[in-house]
PDB file of C-alpha atoms in Angstrom:
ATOM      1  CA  UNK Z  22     -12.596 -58.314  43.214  1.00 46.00           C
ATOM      2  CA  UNK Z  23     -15.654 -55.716  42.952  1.00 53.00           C
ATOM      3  CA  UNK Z  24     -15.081 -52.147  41.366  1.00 49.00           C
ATOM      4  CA  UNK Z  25     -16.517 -49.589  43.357  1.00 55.00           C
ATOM      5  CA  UNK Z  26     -19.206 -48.343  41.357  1.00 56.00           C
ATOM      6  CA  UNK Z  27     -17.460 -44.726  40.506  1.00 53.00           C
ATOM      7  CA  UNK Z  28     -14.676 -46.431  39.181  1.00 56.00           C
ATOM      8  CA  UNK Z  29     -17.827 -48.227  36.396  1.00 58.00           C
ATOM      9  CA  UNK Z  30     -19.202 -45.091  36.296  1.00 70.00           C
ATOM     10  CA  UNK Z  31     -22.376 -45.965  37.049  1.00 81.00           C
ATOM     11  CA  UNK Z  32     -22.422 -42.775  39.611  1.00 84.00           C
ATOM     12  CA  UNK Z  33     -21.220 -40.675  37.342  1.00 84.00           C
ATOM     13  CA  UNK Z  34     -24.294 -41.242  34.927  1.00 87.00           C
ATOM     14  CA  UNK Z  35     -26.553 -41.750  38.088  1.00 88.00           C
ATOM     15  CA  UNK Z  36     -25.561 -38.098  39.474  1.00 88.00           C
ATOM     16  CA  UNK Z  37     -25.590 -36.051  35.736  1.00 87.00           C
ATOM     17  CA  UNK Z  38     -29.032 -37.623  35.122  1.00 89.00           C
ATOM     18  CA  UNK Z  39     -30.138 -36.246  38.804  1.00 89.00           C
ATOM     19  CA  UNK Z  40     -29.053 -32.843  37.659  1.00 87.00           C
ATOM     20  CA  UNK Z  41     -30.268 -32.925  34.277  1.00 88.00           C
ATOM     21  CA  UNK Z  42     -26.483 -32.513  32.952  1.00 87.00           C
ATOM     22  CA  UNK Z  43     -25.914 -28.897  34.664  1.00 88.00           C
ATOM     23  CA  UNK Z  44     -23.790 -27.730  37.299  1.00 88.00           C
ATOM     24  CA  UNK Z  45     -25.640 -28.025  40.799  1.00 87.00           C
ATOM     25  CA  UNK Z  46     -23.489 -25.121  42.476  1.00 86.00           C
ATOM     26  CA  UNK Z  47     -26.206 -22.936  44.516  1.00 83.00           C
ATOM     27  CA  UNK Z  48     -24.590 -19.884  46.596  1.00 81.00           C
ATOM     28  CA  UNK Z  49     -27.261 -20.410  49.088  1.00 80.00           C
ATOM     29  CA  UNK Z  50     -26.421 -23.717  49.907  1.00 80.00           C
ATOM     30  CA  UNK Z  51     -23.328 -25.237  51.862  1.00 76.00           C
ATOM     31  CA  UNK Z  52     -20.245 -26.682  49.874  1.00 76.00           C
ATOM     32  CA  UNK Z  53     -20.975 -24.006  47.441  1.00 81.00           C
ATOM     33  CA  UNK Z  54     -18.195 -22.713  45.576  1.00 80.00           C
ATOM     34  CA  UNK Z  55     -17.024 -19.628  47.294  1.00 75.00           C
ATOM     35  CA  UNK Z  56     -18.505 -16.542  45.428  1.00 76.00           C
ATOM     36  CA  UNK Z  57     -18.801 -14.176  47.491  1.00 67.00           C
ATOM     37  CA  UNK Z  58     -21.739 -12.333  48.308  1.00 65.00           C
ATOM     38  CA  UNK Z  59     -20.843  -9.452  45.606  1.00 63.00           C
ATOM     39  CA  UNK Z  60     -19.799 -12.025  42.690  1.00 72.00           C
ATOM     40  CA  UNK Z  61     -22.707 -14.433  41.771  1.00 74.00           C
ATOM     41  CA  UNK Z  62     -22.873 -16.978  39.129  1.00 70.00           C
ATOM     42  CA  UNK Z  63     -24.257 -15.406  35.753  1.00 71.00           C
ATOM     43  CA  UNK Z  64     -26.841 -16.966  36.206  1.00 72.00           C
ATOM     44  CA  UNK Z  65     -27.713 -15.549  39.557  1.00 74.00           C
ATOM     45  CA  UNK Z  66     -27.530 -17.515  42.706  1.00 79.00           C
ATOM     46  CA  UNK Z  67     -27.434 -21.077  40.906  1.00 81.00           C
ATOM     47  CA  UNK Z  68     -25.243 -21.986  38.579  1.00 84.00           C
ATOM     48  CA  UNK Z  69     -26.526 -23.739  35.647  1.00 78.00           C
ATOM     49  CA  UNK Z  70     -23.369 -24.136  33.487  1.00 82.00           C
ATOM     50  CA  UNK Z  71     -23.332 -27.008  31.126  1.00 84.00           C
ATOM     51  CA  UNK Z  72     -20.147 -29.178  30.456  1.00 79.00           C
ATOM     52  CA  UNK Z  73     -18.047 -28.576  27.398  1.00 76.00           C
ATOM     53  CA  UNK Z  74     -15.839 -30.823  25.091  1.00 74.00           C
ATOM     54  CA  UNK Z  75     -12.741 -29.143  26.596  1.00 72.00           C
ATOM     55  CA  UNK Z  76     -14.477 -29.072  30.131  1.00 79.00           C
ATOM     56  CA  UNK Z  77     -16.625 -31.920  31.278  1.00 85.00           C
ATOM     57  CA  UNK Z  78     -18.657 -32.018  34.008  1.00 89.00           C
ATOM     58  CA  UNK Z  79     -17.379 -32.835  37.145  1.00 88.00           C
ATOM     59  CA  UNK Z  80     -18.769 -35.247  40.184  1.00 89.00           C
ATOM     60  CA  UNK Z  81     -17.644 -34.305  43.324  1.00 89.00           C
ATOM     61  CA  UNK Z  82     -18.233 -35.024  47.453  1.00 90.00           C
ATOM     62  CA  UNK Z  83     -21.303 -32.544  48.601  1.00 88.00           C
ATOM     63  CA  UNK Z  84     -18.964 -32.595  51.865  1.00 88.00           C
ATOM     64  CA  UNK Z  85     -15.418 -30.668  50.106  1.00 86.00           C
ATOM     65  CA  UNK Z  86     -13.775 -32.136  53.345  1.00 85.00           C
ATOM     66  CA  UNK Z  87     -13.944 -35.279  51.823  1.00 86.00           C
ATOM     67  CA  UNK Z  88     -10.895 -36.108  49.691  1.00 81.00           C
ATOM     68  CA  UNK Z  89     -11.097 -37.231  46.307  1.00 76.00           C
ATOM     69  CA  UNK Z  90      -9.812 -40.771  47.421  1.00 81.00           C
ATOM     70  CA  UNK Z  91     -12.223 -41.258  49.886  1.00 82.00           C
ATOM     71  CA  UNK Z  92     -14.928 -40.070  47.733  1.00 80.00           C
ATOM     72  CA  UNK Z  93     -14.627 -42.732  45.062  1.00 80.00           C
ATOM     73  CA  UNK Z  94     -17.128 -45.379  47.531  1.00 82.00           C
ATOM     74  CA  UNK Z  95     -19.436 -42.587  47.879  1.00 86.00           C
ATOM     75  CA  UNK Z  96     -23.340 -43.148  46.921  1.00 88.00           C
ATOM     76  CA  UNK Z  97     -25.261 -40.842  44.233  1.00 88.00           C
ATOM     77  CA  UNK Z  98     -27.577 -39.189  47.322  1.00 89.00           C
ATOM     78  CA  UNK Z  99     -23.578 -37.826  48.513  1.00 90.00           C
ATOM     79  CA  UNK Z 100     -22.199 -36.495  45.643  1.00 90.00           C
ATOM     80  CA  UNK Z 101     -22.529 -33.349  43.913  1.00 89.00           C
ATOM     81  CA  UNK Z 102     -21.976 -31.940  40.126  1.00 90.00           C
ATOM     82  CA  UNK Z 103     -20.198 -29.090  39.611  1.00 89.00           C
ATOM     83  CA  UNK Z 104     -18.620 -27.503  36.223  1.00 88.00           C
ATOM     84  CA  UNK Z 105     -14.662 -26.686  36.449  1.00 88.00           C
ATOM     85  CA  UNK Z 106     -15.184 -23.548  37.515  1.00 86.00           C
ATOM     86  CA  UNK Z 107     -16.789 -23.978  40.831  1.00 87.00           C
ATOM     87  CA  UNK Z 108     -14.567 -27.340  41.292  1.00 89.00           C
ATOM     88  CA  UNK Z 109     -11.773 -25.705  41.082  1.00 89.00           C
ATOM     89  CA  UNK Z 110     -13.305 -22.485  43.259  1.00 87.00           C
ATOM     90  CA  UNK Z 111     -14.568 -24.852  45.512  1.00 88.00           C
ATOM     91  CA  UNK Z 112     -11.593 -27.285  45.976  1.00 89.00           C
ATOM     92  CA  UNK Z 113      -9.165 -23.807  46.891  1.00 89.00           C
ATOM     93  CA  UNK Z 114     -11.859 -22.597  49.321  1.00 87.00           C
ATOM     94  CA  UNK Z 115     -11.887 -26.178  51.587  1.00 87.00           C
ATOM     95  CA  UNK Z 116      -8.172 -25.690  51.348  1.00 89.00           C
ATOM     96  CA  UNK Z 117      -7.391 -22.722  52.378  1.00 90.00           C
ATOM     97  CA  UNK Z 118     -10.313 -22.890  55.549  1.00 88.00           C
ATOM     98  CA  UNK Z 119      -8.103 -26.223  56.311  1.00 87.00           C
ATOM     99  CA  UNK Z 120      -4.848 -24.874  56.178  1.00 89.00           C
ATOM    100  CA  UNK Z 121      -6.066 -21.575  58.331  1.00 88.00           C
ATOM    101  CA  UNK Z 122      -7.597 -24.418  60.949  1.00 86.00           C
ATOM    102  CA  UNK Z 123      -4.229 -26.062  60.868  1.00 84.00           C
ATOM    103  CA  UNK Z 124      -2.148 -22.717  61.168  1.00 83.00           C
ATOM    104  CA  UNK Z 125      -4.543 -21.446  64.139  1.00 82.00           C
ATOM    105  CA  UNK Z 126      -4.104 -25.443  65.948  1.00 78.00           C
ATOM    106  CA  UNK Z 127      -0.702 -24.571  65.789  1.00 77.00           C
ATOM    107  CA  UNK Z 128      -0.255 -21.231  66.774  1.00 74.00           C
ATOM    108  CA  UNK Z 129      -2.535 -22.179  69.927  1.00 69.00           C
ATOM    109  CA  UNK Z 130      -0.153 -25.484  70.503  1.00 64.00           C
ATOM    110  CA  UNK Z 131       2.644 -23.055  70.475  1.00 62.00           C
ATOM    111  CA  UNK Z 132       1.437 -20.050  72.616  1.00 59.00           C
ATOM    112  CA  UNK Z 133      -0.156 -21.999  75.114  1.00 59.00           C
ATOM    113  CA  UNK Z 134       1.762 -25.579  75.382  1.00 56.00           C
ATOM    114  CA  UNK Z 135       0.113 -27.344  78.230  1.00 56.00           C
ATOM    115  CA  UNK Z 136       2.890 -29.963  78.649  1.00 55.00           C
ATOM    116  CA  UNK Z 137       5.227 -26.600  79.186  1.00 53.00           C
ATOM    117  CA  UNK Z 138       3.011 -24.333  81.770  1.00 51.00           C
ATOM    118  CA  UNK Z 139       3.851 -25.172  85.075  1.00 55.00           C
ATOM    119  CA  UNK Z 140       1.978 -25.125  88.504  1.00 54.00           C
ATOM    120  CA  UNK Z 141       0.651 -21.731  89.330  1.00 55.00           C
ATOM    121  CA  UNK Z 142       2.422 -19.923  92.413  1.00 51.00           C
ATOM    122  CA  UNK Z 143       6.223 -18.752  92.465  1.00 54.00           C
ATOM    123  CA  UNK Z 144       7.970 -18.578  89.474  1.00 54.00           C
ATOM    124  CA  UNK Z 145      11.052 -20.516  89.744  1.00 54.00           C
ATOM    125  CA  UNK Z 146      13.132 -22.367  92.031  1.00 57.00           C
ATOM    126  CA  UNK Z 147      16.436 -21.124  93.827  1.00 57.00           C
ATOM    127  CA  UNK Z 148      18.452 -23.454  91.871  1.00 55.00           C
ATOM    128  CA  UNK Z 149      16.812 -21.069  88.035  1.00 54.00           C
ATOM    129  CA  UNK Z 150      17.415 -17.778  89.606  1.00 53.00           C
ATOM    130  CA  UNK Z 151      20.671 -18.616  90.241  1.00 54.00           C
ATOM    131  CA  UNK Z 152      21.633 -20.010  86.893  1.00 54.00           C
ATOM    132  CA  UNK Z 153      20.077 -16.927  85.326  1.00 52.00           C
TER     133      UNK Z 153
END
């Protein structure tokens, strides 16, 4: 049996050593972490937070759509590195533009059910009007 190479780590050293061991969160870029365009990073547009003892760095999917399971066979070129802040930031954001998605699929399932709509023309037979 092989271990993916996240699991040895080896992308987790790969994709810190690509950044230099800073957060690669940039505002202007997509996947970013959700400030908004009144809230920056302190450091401006970039932020170049460091990891802590209490708060390591973290390696995530550049794609947030990408769950964490699927992202543990991902390469170094598709993964990202972003301090708990914007992880966390980040993470809520995908979440809550996938549950909105979800609500407006069903809400448009619901208003407009195309198994329900019938043929265009009159509106019911004899047998409905009379049972209403």
């Amino acid at each position: 049996m092989t271990v993916p190479e996240a699991l040895a780590g080896t992308v987790y050293e790969a994709a810190l050593g690509r950044s230099d061991g800073r957060c690669e969160c940039d505002l202007k870029e997509p996947g970013n972490c959700g400030l908004g365009p009144v809230k920056c990073h302190p450091t401006g547009q970039q932020c170049y937070e460091r990891g802590a003892y209490g708060s390591p760095l973290v390696v995530a999917p550049a794609d947030p759509e990408i769950s964490d399971r699927d992202a543990i066979g991902l390469p170094v070129e598709k993964v990202m590195v972003l301090c708990r802040g914007c992880f966390v930031r980040r993470r809520n954001k995908a979440e809550k533009a996938r549950e909105a998605r979800n609500q407006a699929a069903l809400f448009a399932d619901a208003l407009f059910p195309s198994d329900l709509l019938g043929p265009t023309g009159p509106t019911g037979s004899e047998q409905q009007r009379d049972a209403a």
